[in-house]
PDB file of C-alpha atoms in Angstrom:
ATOM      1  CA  UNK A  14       3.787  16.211  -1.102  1.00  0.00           C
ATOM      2  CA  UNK A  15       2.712  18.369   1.469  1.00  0.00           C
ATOM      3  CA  UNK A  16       0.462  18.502   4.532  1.00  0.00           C
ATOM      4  CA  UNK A  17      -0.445  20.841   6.806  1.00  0.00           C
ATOM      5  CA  UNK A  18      -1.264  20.716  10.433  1.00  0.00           C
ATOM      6  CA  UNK A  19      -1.481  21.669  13.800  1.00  0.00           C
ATOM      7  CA  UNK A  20      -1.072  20.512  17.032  1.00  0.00           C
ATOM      8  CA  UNK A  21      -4.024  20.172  19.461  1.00  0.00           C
ATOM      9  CA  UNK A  22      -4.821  20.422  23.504  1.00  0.00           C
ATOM     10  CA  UNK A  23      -7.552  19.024  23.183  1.00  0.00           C
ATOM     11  CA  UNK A  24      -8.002  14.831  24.058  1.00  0.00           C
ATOM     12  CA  UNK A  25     -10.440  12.191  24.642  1.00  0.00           C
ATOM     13  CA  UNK A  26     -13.429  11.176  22.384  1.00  0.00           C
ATOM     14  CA  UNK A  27     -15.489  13.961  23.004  1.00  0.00           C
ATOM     15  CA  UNK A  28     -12.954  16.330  21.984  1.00  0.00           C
ATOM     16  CA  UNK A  29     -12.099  13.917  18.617  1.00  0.00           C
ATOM     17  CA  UNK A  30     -16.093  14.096  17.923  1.00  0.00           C
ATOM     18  CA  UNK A  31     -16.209  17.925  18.452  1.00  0.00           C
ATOM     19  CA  UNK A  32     -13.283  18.442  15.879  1.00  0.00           C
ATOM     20  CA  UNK A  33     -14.895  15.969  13.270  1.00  0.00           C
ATOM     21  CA  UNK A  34     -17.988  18.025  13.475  1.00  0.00           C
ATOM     22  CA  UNK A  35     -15.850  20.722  12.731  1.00  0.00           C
ATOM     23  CA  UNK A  36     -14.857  19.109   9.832  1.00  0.00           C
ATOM     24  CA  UNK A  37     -11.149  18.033  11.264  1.00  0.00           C
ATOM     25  CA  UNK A  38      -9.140  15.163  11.687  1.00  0.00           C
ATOM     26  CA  UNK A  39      -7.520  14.074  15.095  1.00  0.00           C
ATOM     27  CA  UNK A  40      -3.867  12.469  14.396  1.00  0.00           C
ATOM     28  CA  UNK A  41      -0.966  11.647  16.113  1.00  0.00           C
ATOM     29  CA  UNK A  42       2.689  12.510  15.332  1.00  0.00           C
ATOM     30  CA  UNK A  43       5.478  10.511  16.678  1.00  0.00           C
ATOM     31  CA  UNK A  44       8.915   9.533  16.093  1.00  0.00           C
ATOM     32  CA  UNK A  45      12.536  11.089  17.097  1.00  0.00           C
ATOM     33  CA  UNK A  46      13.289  12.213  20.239  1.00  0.00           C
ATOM     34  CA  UNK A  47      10.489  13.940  20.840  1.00  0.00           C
ATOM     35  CA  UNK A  48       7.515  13.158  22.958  1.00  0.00           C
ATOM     36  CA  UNK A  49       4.165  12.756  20.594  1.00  0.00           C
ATOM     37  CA  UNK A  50       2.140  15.508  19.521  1.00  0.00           C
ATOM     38  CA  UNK A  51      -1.458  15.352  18.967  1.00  0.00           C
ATOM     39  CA  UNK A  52      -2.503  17.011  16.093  1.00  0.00           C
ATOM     40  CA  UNK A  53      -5.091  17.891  14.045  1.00  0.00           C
ATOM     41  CA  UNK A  54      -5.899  18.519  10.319  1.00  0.00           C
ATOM     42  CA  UNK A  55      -8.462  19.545   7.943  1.00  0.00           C
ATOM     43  CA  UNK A  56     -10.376  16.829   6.579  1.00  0.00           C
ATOM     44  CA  UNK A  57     -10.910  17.170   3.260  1.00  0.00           C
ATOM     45  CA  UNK A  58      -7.623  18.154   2.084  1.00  0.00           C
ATOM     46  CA  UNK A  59      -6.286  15.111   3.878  1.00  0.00           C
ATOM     47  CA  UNK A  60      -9.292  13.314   2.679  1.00  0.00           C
ATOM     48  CA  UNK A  61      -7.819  14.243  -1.466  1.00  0.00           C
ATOM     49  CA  UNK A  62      -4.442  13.675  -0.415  1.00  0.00           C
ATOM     50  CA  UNK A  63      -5.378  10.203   0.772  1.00  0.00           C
ATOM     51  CA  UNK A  64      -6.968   9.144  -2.626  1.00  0.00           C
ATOM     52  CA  UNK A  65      -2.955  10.101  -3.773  1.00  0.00           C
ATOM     53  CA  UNK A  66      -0.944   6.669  -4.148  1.00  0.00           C
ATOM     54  CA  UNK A  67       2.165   8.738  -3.563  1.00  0.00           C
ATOM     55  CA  UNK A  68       1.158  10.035  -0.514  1.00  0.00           C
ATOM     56  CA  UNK A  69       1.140   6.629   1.284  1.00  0.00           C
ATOM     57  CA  UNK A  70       4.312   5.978  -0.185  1.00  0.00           C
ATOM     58  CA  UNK A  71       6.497   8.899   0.290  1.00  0.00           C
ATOM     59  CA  UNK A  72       8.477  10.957   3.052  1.00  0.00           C
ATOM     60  CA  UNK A  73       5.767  14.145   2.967  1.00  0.00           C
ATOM     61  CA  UNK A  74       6.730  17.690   4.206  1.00  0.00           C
ATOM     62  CA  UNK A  75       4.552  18.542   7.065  1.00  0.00           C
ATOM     63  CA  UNK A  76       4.180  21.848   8.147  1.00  0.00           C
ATOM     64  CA  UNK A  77       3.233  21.933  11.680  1.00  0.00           C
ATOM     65  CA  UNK A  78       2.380  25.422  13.361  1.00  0.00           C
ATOM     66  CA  UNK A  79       3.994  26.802  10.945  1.00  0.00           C
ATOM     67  CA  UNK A  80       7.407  24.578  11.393  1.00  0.00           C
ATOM     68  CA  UNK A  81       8.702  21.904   8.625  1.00  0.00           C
ATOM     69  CA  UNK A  82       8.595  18.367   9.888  1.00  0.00           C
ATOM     70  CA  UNK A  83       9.629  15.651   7.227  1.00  0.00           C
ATOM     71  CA  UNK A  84       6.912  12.511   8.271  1.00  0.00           C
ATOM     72  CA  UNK A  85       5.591   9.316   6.442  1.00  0.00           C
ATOM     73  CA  UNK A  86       2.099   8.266   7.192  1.00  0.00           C
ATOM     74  CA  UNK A  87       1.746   5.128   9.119  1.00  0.00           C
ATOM     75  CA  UNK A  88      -2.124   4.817   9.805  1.00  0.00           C
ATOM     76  CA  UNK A  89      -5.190   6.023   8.852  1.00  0.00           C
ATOM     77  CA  UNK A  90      -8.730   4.817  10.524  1.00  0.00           C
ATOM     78  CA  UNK A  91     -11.607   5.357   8.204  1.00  0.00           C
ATOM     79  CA  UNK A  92     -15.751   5.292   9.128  1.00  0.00           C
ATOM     80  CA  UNK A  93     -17.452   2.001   8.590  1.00  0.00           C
ATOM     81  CA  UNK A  94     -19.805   3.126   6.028  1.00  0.00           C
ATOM     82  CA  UNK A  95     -19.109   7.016   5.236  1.00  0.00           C
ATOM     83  CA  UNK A  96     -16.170   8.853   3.132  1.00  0.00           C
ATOM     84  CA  UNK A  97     -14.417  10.345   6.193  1.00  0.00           C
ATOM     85  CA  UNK A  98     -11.135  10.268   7.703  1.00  0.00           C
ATOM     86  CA  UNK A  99     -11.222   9.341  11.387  1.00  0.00           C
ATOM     87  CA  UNK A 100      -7.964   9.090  12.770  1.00  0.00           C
ATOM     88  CA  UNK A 101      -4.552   9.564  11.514  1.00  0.00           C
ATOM     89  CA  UNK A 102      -1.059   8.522  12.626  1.00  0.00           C
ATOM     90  CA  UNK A 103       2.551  10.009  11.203  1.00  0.00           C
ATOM     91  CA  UNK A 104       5.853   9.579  11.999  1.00  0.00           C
ATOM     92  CA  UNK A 105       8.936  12.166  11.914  1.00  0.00           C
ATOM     93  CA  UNK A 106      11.994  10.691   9.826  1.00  0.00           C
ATOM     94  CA  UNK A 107      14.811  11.885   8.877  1.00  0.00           C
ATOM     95  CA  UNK A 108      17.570  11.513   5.962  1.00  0.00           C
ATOM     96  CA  UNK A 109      18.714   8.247   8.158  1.00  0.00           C
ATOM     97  CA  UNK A 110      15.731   7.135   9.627  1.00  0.00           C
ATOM     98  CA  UNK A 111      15.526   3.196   9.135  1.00  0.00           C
ATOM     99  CA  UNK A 112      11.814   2.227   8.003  1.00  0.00           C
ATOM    100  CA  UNK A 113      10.121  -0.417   7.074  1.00  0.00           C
ATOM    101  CA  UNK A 114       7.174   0.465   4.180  1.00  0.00           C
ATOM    102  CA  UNK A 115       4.732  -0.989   1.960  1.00  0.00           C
ATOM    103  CA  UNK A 116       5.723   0.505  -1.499  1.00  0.00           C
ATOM    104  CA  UNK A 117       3.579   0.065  -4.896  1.00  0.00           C
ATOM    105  CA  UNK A 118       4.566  -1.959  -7.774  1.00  0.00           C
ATOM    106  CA  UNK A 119       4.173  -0.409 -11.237  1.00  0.00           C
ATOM    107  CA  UNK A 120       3.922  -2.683 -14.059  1.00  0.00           C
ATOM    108  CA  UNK A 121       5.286  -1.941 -17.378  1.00  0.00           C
ATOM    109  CA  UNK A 122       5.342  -3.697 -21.046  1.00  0.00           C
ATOM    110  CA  UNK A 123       3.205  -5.552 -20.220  1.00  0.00           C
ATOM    111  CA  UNK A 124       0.741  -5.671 -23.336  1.00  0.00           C
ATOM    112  CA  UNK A 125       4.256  -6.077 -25.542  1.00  0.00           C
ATOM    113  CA  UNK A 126       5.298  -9.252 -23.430  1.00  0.00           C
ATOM    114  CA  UNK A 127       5.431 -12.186 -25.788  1.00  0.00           C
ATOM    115  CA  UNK A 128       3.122 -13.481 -23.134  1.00  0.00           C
ATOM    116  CA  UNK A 129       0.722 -11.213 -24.085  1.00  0.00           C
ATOM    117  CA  UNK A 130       1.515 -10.149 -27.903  1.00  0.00           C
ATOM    118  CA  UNK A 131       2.693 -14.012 -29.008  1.00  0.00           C
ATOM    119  CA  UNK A 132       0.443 -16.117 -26.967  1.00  0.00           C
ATOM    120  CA  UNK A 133      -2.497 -13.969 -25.688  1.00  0.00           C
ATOM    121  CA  UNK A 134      -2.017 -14.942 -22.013  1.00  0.00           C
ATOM    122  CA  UNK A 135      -3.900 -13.804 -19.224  1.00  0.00           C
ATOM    123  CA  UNK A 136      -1.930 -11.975 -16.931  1.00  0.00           C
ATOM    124  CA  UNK A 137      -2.163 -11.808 -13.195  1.00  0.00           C
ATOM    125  CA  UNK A 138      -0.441  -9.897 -10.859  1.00  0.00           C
ATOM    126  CA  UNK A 139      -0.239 -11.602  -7.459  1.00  0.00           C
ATOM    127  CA  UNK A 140       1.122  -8.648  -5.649  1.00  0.00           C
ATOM    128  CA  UNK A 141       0.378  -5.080  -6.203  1.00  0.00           C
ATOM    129  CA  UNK A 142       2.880  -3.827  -3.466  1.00  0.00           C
ATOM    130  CA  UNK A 143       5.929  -4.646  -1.634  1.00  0.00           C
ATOM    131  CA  UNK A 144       7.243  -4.616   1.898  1.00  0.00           C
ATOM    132  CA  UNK A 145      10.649  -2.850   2.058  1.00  0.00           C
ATOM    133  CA  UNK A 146      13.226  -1.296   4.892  1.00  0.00           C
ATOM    134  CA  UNK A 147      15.463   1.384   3.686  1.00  0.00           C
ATOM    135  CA  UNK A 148      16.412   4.584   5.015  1.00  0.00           C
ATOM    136  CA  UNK A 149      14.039   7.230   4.743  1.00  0.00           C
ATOM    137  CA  UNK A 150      16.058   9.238   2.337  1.00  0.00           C
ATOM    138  CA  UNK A 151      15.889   5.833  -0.359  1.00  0.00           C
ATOM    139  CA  UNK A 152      12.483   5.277   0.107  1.00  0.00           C
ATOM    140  CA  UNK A 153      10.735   5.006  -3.469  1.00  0.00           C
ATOM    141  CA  UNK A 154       7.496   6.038  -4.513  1.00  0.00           C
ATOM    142  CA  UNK A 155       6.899   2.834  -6.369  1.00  0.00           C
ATOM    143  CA  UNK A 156       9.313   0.016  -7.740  1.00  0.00           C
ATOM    144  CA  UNK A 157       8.834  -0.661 -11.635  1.00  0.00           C
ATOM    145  CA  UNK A 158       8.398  -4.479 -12.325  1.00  0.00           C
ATOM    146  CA  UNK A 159       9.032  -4.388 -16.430  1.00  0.00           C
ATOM    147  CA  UNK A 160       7.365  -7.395 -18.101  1.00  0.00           C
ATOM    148  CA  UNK A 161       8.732  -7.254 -21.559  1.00  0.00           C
ATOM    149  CA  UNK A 162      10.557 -10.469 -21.013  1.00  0.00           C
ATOM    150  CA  UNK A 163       7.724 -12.202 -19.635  1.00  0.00           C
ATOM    151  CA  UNK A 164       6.205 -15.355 -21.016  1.00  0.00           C
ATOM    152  CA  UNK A 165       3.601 -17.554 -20.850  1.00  0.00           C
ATOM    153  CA  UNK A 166       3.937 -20.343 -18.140  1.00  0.00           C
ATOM    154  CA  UNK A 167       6.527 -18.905 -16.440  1.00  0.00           C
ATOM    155  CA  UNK A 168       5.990 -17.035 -13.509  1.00  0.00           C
ATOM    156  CA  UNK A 169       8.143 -13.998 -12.834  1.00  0.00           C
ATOM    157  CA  UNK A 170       9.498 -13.772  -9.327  1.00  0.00           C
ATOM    158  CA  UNK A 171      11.386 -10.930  -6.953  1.00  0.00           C
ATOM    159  CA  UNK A 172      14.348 -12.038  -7.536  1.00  0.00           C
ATOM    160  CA  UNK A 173      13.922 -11.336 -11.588  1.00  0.00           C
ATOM    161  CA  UNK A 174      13.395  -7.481 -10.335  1.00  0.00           C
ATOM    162  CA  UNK A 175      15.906  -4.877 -10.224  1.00  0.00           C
ATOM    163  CA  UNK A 176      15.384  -2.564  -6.183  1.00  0.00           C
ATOM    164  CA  UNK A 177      16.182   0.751  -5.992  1.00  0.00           C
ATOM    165  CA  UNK A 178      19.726   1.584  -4.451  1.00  0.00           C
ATOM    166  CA  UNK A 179      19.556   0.888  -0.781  1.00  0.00           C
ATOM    167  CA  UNK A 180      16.407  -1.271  -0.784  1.00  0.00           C
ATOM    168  CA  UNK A 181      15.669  -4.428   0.697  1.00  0.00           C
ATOM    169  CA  UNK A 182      12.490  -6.273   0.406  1.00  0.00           C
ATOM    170  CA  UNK A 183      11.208  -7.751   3.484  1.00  0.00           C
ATOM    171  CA  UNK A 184       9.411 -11.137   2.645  1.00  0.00           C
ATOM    172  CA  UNK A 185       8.040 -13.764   4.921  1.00  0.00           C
ATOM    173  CA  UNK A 186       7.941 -17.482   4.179  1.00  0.00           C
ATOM    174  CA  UNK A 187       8.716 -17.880   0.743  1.00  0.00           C
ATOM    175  CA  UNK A 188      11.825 -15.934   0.023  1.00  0.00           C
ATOM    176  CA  UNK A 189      11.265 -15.337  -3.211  1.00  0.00           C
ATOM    177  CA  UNK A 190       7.799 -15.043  -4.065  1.00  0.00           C
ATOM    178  CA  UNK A 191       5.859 -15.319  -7.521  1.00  0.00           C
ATOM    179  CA  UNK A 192       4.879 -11.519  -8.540  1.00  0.00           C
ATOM    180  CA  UNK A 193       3.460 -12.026 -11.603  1.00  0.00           C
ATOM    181  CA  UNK A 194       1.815 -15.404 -13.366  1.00  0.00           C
ATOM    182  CA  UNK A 195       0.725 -15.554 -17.114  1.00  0.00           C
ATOM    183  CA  UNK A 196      -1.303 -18.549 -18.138  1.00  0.00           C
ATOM    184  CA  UNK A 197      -2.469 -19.193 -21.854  1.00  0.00           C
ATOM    185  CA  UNK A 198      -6.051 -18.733 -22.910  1.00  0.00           C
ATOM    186  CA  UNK A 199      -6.531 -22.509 -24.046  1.00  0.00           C
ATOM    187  CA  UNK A 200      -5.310 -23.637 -20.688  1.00  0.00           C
ATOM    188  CA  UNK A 201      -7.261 -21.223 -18.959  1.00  0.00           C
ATOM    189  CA  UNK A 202     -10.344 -22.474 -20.553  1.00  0.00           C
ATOM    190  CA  UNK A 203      -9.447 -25.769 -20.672  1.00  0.00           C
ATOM    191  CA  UNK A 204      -9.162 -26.417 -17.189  1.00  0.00           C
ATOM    192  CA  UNK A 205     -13.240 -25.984 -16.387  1.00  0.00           C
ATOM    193  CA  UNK A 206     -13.916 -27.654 -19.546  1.00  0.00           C
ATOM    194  CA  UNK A 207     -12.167 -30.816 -18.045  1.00  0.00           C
ATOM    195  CA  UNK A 208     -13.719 -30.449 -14.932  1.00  0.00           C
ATOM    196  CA  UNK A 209     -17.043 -30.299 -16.661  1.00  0.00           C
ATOM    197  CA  UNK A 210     -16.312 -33.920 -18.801  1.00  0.00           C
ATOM    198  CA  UNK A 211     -14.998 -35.736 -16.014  1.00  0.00           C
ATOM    199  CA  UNK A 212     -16.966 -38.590 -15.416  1.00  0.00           C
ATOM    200  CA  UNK A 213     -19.268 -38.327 -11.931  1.00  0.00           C
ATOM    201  CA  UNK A 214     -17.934 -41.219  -9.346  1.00  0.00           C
ATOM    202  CA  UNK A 215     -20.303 -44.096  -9.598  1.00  0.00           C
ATOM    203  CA  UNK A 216     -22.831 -44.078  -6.331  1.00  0.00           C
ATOM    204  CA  UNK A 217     -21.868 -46.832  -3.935  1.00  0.00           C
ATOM    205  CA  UNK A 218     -24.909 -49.150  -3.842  1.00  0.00           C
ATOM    206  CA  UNK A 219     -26.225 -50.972  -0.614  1.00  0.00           C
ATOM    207  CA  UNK A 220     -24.682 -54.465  -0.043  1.00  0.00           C
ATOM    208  CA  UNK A 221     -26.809 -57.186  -0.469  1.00  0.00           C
ATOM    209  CA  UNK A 222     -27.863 -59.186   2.532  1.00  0.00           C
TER     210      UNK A 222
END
């Protein structure tokens, strides 16, 4: 994906408000051995590019003043209440650039998983995205999690997932955490059901004198 931009003299917040009302986004480029650049960027472009999973993902070609910069996008401030882009950080890589990245899962087979198909379990996917470090030039887009083997009552973990070449996840606490749980209908609704019947605790009356 690409995004274009261009570096700006320009700093402070009065100069960030003038170039929002001028429909722009301040931003900051850093990364290599180069000092940062302050940049800036048209808004709604960025703004549609945003609303791209990929592009949070992904190494992007930026071209800067007319120069090709390969960057990832590390932060991007938002307004409290309105759809506009306030502030946005990137970072040059390159090929060999070690990063650390939250990448997307992508689940697949999931309504042919005898979890699903046999049992008619309801599925739940505890994470939608994983921390990874890899070099720039491994970093995925997204990392498929197929759930064709899945079943009900038995949670499917990172370990049962397959990373791209070159990818390690980075995971804190548990090291291998639950990604995906599948728990059948009749013990889904059985569990309030026994809440409901269980008998209230008997109130505790005053002792007799």
């Amino acid at each position: 994906m690409k995004v274009v931009a261009a570096t700006r003299s320009a700093h402070g917040s009065s100069a960030s408000r003038r170039l929002r009302r001028a429909n722009k986004v301040p931003g900051i480029l850093f990364g290599g051995t180069v000092t940062p650049t302050s940049i800036e960027l048209d808004h709604n472009p960025l703004y549609h590019s945003l609303r791209v999973e990929a592009f949070h993902s992904t190494v992007l070609d930026m071209e800067l003043d007319g120069k090709a910069e390969r960057v990832i996008l590390r932060d991007v401030q938002w307004h409290a209440f309105k759809p506009q882009v306030l502030h946005v950080d990137f970072q040059r890589v390159t090929a060999d650039t070690r990063i650390q990245k939250k990448v997307p899962l992508h689940f697949i087979n999931q309504d042919t998983s005898p979890a699903v198909k046999v049992t008619g379990a309801i599925v739940s996917h505890v994470l939608t995205e994983l921390d990874v470090i890899c070099l720039a030039s491994n970093l995925p887009e997204f990392i498929e999690v197929d759930l064709s083997s899945l079943t009900a009552g038995h949670p499917m973990h990172l370990s049962s997932v397959k990373l791209p070449e070159g990818v390690k996840p980075v995971v804190h606490g548990n090291p291998d955490p639950v990604l995906v749980t599948a728990v059948a209908k009749a013990e889904e609704e059985a569990a309030p059901a026994a809440a409901a019947a269980a008998p209230a605790a008997p109130a505790k009356g005053k002792a007799k004198k």
